[in-house]
XYZ file of C-alpha atoms in Angstrom:
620
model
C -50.410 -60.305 -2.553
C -50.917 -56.712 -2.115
C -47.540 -55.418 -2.199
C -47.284 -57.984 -5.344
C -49.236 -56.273 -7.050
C -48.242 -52.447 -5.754
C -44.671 -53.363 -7.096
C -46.330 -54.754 -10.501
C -47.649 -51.740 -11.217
C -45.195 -49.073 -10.137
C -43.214 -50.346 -12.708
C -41.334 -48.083 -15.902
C -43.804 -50.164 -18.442
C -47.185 -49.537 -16.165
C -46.488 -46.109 -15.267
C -46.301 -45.026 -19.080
C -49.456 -47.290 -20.082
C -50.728 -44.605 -17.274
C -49.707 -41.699 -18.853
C -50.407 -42.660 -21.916
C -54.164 -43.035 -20.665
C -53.922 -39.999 -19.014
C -52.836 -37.675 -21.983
C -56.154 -39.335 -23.865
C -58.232 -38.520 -21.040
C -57.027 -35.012 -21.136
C -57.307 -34.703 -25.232
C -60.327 -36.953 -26.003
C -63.208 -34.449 -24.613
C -61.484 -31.231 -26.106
C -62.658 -32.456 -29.093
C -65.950 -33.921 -28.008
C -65.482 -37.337 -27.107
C -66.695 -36.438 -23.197
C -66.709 -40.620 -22.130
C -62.801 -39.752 -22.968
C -62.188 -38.497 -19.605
C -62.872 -41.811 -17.722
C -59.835 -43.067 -19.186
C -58.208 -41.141 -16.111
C -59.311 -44.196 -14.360
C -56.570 -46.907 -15.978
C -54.478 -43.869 -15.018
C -55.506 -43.574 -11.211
C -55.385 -47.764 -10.671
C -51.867 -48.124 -12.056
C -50.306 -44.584 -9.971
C -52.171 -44.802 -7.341
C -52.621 -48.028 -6.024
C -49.169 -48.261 -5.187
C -49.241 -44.540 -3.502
C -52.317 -45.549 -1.373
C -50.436 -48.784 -0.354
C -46.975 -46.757 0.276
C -49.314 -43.726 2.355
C -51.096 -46.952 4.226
C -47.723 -49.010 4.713
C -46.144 -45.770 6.376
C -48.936 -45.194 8.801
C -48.912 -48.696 10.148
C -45.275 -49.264 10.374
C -43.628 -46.200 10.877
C -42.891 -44.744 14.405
C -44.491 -40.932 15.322
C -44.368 -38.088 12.886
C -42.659 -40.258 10.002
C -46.045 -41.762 10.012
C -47.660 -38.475 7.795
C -45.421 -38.682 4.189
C -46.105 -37.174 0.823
C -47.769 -39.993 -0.211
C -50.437 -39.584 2.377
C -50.804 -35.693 1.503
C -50.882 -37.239 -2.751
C -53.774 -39.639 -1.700
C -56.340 -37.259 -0.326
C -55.886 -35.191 -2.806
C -56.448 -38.191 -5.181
C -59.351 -39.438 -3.318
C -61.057 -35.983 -2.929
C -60.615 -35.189 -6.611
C -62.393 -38.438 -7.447
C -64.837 -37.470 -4.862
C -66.261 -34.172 -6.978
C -65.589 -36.279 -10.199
C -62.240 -34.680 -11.743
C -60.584 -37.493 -12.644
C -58.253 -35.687 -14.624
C -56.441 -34.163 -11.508
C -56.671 -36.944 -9.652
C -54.531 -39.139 -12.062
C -52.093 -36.361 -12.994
C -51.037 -35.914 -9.349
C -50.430 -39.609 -9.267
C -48.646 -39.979 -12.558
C -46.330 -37.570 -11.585
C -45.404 -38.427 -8.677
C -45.096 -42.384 -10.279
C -42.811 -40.885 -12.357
C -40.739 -38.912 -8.897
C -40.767 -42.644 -7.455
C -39.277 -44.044 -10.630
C -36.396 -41.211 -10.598
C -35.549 -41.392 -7.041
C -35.174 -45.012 -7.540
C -33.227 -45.319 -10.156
C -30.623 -42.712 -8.875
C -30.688 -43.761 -5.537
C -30.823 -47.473 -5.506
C -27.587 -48.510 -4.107
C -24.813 -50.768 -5.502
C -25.068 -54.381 -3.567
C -21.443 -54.249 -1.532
C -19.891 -57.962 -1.802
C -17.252 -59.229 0.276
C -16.879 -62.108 -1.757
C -13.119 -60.606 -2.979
C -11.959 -59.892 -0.089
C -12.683 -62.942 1.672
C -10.722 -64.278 -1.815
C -7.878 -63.004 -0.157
C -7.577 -64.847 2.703
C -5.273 -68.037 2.112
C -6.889 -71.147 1.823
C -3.781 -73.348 2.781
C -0.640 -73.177 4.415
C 2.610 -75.323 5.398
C 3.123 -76.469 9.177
C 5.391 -78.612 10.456
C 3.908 -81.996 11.522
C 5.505 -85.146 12.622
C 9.376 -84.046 11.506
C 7.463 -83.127 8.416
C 6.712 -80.190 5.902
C 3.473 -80.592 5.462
C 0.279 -78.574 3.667
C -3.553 -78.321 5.330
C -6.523 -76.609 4.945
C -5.932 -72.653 6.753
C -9.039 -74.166 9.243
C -6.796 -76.913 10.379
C -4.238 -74.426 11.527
C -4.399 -73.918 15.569
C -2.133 -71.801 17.514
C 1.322 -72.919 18.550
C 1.685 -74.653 14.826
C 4.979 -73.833 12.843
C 4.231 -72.453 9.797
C 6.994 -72.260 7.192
C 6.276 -69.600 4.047
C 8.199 -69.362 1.026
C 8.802 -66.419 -1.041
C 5.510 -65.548 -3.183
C 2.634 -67.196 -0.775
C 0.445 -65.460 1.225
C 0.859 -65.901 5.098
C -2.103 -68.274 6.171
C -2.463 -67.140 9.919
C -1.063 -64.075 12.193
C 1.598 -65.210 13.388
C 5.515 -64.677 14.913
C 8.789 -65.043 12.744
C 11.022 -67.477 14.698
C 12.804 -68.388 11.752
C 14.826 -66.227 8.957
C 14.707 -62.954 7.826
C 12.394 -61.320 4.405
C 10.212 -58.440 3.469
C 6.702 -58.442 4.011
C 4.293 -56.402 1.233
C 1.455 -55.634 3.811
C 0.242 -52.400 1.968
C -3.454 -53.976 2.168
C -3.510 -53.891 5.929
C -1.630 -51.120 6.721
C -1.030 -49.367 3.285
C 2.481 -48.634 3.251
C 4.061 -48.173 -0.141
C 7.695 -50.019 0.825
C 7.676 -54.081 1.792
C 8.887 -53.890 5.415
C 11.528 -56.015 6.273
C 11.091 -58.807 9.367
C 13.191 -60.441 11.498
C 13.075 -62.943 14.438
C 10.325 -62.178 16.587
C 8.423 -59.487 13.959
C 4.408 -59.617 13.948
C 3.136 -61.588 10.689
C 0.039 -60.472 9.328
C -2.377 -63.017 7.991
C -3.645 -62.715 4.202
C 0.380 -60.517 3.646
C 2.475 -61.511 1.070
C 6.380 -62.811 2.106
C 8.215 -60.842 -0.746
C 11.953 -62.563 -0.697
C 13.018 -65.254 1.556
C 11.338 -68.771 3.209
C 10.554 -68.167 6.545
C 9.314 -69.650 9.358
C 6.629 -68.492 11.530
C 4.888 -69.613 15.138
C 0.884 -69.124 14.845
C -0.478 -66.838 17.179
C -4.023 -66.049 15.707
C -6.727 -68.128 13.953
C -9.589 -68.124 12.523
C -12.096 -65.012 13.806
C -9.070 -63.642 15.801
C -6.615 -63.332 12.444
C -6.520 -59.676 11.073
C -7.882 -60.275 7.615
C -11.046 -61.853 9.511
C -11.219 -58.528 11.279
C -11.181 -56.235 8.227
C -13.943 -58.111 6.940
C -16.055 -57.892 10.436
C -15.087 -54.212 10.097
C -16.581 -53.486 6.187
C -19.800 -55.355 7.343
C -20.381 -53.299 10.481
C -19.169 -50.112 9.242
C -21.601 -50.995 6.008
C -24.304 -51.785 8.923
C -23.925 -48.080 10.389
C -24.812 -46.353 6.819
C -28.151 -44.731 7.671
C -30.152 -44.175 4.507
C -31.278 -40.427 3.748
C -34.737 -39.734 4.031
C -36.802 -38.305 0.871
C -36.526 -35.086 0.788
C -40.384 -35.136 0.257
C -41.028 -36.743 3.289
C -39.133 -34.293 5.241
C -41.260 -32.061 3.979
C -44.419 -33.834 4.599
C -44.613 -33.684 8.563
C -46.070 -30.032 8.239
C -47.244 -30.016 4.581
C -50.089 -32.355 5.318
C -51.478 -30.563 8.374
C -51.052 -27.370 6.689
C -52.397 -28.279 3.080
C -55.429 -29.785 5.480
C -55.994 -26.710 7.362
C -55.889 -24.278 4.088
C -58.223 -26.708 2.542
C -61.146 -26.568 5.331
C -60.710 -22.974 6.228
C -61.015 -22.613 2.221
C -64.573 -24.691 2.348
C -65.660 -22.709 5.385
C -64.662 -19.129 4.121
C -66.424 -19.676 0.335
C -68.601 -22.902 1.047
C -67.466 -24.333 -1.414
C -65.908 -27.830 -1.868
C -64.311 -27.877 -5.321
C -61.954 -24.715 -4.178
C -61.032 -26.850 -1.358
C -60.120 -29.875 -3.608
C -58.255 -27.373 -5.842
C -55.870 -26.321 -2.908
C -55.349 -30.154 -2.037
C -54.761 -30.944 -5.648
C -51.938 -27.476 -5.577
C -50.544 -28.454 -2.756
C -48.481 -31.677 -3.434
C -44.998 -31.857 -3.814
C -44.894 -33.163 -6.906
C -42.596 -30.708 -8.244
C -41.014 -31.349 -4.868
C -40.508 -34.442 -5.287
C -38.986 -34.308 -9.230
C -36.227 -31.504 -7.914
C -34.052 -33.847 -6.151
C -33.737 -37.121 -8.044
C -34.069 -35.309 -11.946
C -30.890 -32.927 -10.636
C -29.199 -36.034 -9.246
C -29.852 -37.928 -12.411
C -28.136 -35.003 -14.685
C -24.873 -34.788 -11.914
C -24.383 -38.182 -12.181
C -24.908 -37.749 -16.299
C -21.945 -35.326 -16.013
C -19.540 -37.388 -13.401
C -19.607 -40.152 -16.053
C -18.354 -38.146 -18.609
C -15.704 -37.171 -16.890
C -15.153 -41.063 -15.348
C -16.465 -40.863 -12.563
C -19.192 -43.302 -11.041
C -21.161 -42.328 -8.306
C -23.379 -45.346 -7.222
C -26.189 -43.304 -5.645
C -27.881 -40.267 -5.843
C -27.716 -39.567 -1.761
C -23.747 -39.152 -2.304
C -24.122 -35.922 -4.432
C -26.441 -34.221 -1.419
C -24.027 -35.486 1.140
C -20.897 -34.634 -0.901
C -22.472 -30.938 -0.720
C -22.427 -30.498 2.766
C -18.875 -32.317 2.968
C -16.569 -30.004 4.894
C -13.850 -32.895 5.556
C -11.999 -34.740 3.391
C -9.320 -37.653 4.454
C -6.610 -38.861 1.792
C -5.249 -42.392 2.095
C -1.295 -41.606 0.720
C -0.286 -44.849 -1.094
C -2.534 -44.733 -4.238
C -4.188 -41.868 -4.026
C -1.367 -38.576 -3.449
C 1.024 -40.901 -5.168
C 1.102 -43.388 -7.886
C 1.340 -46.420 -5.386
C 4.671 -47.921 -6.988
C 8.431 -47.246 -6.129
C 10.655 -45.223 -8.562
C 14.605 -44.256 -7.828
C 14.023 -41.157 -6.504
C 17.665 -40.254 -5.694
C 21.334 -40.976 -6.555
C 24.518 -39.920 -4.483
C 27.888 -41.119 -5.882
C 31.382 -39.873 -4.681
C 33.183 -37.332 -7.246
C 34.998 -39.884 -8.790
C 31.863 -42.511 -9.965
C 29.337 -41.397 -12.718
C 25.731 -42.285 -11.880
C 25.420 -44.427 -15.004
C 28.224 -46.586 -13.695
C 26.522 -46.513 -10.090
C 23.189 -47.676 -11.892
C 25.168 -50.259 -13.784
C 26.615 -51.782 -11.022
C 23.889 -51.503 -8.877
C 21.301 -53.216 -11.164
C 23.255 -56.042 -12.355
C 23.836 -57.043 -9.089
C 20.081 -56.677 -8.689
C 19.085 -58.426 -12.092
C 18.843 -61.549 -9.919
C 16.849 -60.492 -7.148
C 12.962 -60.032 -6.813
C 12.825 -57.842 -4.194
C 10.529 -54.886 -5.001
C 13.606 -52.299 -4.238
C 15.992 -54.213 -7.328
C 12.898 -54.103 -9.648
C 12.630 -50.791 -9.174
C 16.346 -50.173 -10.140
C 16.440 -52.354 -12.899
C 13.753 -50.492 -13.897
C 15.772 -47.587 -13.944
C 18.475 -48.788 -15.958
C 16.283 -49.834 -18.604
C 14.893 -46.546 -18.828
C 18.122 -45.355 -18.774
C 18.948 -47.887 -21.172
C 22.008 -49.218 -18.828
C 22.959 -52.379 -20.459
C 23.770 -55.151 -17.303
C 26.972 -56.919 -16.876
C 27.449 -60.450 -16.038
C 27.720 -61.343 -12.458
C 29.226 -64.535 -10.672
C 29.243 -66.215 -7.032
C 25.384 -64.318 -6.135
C 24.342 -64.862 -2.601
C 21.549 -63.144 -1.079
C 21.090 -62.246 3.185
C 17.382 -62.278 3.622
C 16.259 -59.228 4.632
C 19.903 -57.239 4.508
C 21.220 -57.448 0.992
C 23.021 -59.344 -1.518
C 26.475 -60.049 -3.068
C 28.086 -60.880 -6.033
C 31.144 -60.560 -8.443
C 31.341 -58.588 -11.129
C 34.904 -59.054 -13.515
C 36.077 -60.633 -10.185
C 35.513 -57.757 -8.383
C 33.537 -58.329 -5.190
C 30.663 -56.080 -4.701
C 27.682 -55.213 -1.862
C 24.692 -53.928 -2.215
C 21.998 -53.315 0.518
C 21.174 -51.740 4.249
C 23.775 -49.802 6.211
C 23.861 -52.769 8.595
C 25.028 -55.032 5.581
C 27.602 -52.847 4.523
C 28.989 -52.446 7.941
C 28.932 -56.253 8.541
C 31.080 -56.955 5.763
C 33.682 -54.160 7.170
C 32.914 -51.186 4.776
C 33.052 -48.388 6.168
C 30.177 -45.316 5.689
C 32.139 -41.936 5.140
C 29.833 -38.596 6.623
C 28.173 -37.527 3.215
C 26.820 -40.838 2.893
C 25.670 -41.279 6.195
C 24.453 -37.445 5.905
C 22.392 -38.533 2.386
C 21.301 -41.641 4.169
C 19.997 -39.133 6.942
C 18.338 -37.057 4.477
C 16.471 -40.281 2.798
C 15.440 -41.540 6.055
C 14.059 -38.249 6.937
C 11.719 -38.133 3.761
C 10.220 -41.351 4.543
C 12.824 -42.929 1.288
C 13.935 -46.784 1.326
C 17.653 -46.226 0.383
C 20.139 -48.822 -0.981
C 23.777 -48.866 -0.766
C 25.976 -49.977 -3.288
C 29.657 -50.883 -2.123
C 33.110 -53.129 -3.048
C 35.177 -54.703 -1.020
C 36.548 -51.341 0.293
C 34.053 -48.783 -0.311
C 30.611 -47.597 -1.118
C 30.560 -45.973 -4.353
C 26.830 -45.059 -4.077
C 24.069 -44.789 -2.982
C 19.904 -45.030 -4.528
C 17.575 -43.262 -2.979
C 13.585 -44.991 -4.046
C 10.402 -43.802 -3.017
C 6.593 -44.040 -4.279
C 6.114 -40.866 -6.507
C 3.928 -38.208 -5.619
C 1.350 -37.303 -8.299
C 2.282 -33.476 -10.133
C -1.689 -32.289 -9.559
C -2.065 -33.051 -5.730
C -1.038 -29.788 -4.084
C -2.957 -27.854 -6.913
C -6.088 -30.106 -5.814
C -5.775 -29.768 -2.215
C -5.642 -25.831 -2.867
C -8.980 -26.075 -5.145
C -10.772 -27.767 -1.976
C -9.333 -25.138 0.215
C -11.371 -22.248 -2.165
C -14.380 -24.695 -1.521
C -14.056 -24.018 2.392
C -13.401 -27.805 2.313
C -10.531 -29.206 4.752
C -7.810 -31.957 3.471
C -6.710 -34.496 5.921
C -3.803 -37.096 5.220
C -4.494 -41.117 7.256
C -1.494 -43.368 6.190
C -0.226 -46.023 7.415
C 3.328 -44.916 6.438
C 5.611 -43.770 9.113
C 5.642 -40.500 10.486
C 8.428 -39.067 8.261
C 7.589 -40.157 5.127
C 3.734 -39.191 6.029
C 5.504 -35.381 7.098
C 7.398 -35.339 3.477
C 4.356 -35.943 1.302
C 2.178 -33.457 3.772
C 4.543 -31.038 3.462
C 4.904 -31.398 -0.586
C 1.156 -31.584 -0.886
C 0.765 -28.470 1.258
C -1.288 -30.418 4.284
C -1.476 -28.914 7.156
C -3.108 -32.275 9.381
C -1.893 -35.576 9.122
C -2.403 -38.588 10.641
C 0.834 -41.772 10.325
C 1.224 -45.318 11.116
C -2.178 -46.357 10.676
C -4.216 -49.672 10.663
C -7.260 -49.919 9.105
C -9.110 -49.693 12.360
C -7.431 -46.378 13.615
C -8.236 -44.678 10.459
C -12.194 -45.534 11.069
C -11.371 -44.659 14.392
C -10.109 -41.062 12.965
C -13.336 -40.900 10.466
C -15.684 -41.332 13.737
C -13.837 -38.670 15.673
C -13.946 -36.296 12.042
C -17.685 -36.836 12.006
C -18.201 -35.085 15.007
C -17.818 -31.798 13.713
C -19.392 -32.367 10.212
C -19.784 -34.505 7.184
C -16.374 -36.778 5.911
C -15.432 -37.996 2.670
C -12.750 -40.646 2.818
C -10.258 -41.288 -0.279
C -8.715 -44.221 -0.981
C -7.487 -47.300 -3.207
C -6.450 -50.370 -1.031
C -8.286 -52.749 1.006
C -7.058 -51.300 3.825
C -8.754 -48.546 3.075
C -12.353 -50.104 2.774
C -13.440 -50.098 6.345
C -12.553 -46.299 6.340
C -14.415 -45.717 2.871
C -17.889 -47.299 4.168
C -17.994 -45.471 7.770
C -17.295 -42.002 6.115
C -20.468 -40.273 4.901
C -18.869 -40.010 1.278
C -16.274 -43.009 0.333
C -14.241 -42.555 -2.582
C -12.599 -45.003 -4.175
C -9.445 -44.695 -6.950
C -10.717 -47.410 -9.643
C -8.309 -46.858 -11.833
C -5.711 -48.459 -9.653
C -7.470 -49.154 -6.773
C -8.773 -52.920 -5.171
C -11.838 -54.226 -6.205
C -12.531 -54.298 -2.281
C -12.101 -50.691 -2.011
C -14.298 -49.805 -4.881
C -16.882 -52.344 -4.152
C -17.202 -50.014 -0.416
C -16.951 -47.288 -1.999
C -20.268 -44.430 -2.848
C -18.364 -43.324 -5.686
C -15.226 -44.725 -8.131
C -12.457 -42.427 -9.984
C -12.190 -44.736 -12.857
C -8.800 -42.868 -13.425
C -6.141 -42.246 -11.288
C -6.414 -38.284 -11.344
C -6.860 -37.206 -8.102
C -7.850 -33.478 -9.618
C -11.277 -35.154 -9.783
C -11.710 -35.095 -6.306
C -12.129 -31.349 -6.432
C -13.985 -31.565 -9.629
C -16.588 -33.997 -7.538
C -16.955 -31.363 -4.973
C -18.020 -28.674 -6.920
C -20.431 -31.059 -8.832
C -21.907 -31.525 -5.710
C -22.052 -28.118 -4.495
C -23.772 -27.355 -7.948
C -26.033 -30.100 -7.570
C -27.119 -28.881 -3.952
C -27.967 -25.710 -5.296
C -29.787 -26.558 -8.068
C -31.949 -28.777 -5.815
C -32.401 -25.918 -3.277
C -33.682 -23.380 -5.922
C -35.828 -26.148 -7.281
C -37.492 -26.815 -4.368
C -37.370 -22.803 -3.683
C -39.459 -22.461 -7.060
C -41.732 -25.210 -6.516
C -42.706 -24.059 -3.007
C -43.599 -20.357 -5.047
C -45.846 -22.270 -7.241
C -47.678 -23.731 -5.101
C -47.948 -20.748 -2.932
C -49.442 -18.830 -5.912
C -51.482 -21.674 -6.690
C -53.008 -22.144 -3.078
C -53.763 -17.797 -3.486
C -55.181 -18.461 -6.825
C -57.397 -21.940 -5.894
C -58.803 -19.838 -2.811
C -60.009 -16.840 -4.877
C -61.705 -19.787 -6.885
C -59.185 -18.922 -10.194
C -57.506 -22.430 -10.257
C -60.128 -25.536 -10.621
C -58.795 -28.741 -9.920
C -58.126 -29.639 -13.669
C -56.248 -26.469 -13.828
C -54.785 -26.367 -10.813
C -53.399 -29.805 -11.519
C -51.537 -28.309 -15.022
C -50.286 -25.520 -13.583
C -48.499 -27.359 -10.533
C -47.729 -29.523 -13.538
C -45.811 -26.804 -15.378
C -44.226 -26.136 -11.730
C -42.500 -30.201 -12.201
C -41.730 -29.137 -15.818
C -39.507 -25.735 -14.673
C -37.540 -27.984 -11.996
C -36.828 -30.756 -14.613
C -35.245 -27.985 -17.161
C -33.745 -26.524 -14.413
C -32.200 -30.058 -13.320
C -31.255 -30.384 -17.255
C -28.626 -27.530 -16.975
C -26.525 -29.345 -14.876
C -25.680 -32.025 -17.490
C -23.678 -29.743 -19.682
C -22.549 -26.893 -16.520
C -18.749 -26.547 -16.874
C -16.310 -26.970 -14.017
C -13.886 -23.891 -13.770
């Protein structure tokens, strides 16, 4: 019932029906009407109730020296104010720090983190093979041993073993590489991946808890379990404020004798202007961030972002755009590239693999009309043939081409060493006697990353790559970007495993856009997510969301941040001289309570202007 009715009145509405009686209470006996001043009462029920029952709350529950907080400091010098009958001071110091509790709340309340998409993604069928028959069941009647066949398209219900056929696997939310990887008899399976080209077959191996998309999800709520919540800043403050603001108050009374000069320093002494400095700069950095399209969920990000000195890059996504362009073209002397493209994608008009979109894609940009092909078969997993004005032709992996006796001449195998060395997925395009080409594809890196990664570098501020790409391609893009440490071949577990060991030696912000990427994004101290392209997972664990897909904002949020932390230090740096002057000036009997309370009042005012300038500060 209590805490019913604490909450009832610490609300937005009952806090201004508070100030509104105190600014009355203030203004009434200026011009005569003395009885005006008890309207400091409504004032000191609706503010301070809920600071007595916070100061009370704290004492009982908390453990040690958390025990003393600025609300316990904020109610004796309420209570002793009341005591020598200025109720003026007493509700002012609770209004305004109502009005801290209100702002702190509203920047630092958190964003509830569901699950409920990512459990969407887990498959809630699949096909096994039961009494000579195809047949479909619920994923929870799956056990292990079952034979599991998959077509092209569906998701793959269970980890599991291919025993059967040959395809490509899109697995980017697990491990986040850009390219489907092909499979082959006796290849690992992912659960919750999707089988890209041909029907396969597949021998269950894990179920239920044990599958790897019910791991990720164990992983976001534990890693979402370690996220300690900052402490207010006030209340940092308050283990020696109290004792002090105590001991200056009866030394006062025993030096002059006199108890309103001891009130006065009580009344000086809170941290109300303490308290304002961090959430009112907060609330203007997050002001700014969403003009530029950026949403940071709470205000403890921008403090932590400040002190970042780490920060890890997903690749797929985030460096690059997270979708595979022809990158590069070889053709022998004798064959333009336009015919190479020509051929290339009309053989591939029929096809979905992810590789032919992509050079369809660039014909049509091109604006390479396709010819008509005849007699199309497709090898799952190698490559595909077909006839084009009865001319047989190949196109595929070096291990199709060399099974259907063409042979590889050196500067194609030297190009096809050059692609492989980059980390590039590389097609080759042959007839019956020769190749005539070959098309280089890769995932594109964005123009502004290296220009980014140098702007964190000014900042002191160290850029770390975690893919789950293989080692080349990872050592391409690093070198491109201008990285200098890199970490490849990454599951989502090893890259939380690499945020732990970062943490070590200082604060981590963690960028990503997959799923993958989500148990990494809620261990870090900073998660951020790219919303513009990014999962819904990723941004739901996510402290803050790009809702673009320019990654120059990342260096843009850090000096936000760095502004923000300095604003709040030379708030709290001019609120501590305030009261400082006011405890000199309540001593020597200068300051009553009343104006004691309106100067340390003006003190809140100067950190709330200060806080303002951040809203319209410009980057660079």
């Amino acid at each position: 019932m209590v805490k019913k009715i604490s909450d009832f009145l610490a609300k937005l509405s009952m806090t201004i029906i508070g100030g509104i009686f105190l600014f009355f209470s203030f203004i009434l006996p200026k011009f005569g009407y003395s009885w005006g001043e008890y309207l400091a009462w409504v004032t000191v029920v609706i503010s301070g109730i809920p600071l007595l029952y916070l100061a009370i709350i704290r004492i009982i529950k908390n453990k040690g020296i958390s025990k003393i907080s600025s609300a316990l400091l904020i109610s004796i010098a309420m209570i002793a104010a009341i005591f020598i009958g200025d109720l003026f001071a007493s509700g002012e110091v609770a209004f305004i720090m109502a009005i801290g509790a209100i702002l702190e709340e509203k920047t630092t309340e958190k964003a509830k983190t569901g699950l409920k998409n990512l459990i969407n993604i887990i498959p809630k069928t699949g096909r096994i093979l039961k009494d000579n028959k195809r047949i479909i069941v619920d994923i929870s009647e799956i056990k292990e041993g079952d034979i599991l066949q998959i077509l092209p398209g569906e998701s793959i219900p269970v980890d599991s073993v291919l025993i059967n056929g040959e395809t490509s696997v899109d697995q980017s939310f697990i491990t986040g590489e850009s390219l489907p990887i092909d499979k082959t008899k006796g290849d690992f399976l992912y659960s919750g991946t999707i089988n890209t080209f041909g029907a396969v077959d597949a021998k269950a191996l894990k179920t239920g808890k044990d599958s790897s998309i019910q791991k990720l999800i164990l992983m976001v709520q534990e890693a979402e379990k370690k996220q300690a919540p900052i402490q207010r800043i006030a209340d940092k403050w308050a283990s020696w404020l109290v004792p002090v603001a105590l001991i200056i108050a009866i030394l006062a009374y025993l030096v002059t004798g006199n108890i309103v000069r001891a009130v006065t320093v009580l009344v000086v002494f809170c941290p109300c202007a303490l308290v304002l400095s961090t959430p009112t700069a907060i609330m203007a950095a997050i002001g700014q961030a969403t003009k530029y399209g950026i949403i940071i969920k709470n205000g403890e990000t921008l403090e932590l972002m400040g002190s970042v000195n780490t920060i890890a890059f997903d690749k797929t996504g985030t460096f690059t755009f997270g979708k595979l362009e022809v990158s590069d073209i070889f053709t022998p002397e004798n064959i333009a590239e336009s015919d190479l493209l020509q051929i290339a994608s009309s053989l591939e008009s029929k096809s979905e693999h992810p590789l032919a979109k992509a050079i369809s894609q660039k014909a049509n940009l091109e604006k390479i009309t396709f010819r008509s092909i005849t007699d199309f078969k497709m090898t799952a997993g190698k490559g595909i043939s077909a006839n084009i004005d009865n001319k047989k032709y190949y196109c595929g992996k070096e291990k199709y081409i060399l099974e259907n006796n063409i042979s590889l001449e050196k500067d194609a195998l030297d190009f096809l060493d050059t692609l492989c060395s980059q980390g590039k997925a590389s097609v080759i395009v042959a007839d019956s006697n020769k190749i005539i080409g070959v098309i280089g594809l890769s995932d594109t890196l964005k123009p502004n990353a290296k220009e980014m990664v140098s702007e964190l570098e000014r900042m002191n501020t160290k850029s770390i790559l975690l893919t789950g790409d293989n080692k080349k391609a990872a050592d391409f893009f690093a070198d491109k970007i201008g990285l200098k440490e890199l970490y490849s071949d990454l599951l989502p577990s090893e890259k939380v495993d690499c945020i732990e060991k970062l943490k070590e030696s200082g604060k981590v912000c963690m960028v990503g856009d997959g799923v993958n990427d989500a148990p990494a994004l809620k261990i870090a101290d900073v998660g951020v997510a790219m919303g513009g392209i990014g999962s819904d997972i990723s941004i739901e664990a996510a402290d803050v969301v790009l809702m673009t897909d320019d990654i120059s904002k990342i260096s843009y949020l850090k000096w936000l941040s760095n502004e923000t932390v300095k604003t709040i230090k030379t708030a709290i740096t001019l609120s501590m001289t305030i009261n400082f002057i006011a405890i000199i000036l309540s001593v020597s009997g200068v300051l009553n309570p009343t104006t004691g309370a309106l100067v340390h009042n003006a003190g809140s005012c100067f950190v709330v202007l200060l806080a303002a300038r951040l809203y319209d500060k410009k980057y660079k």
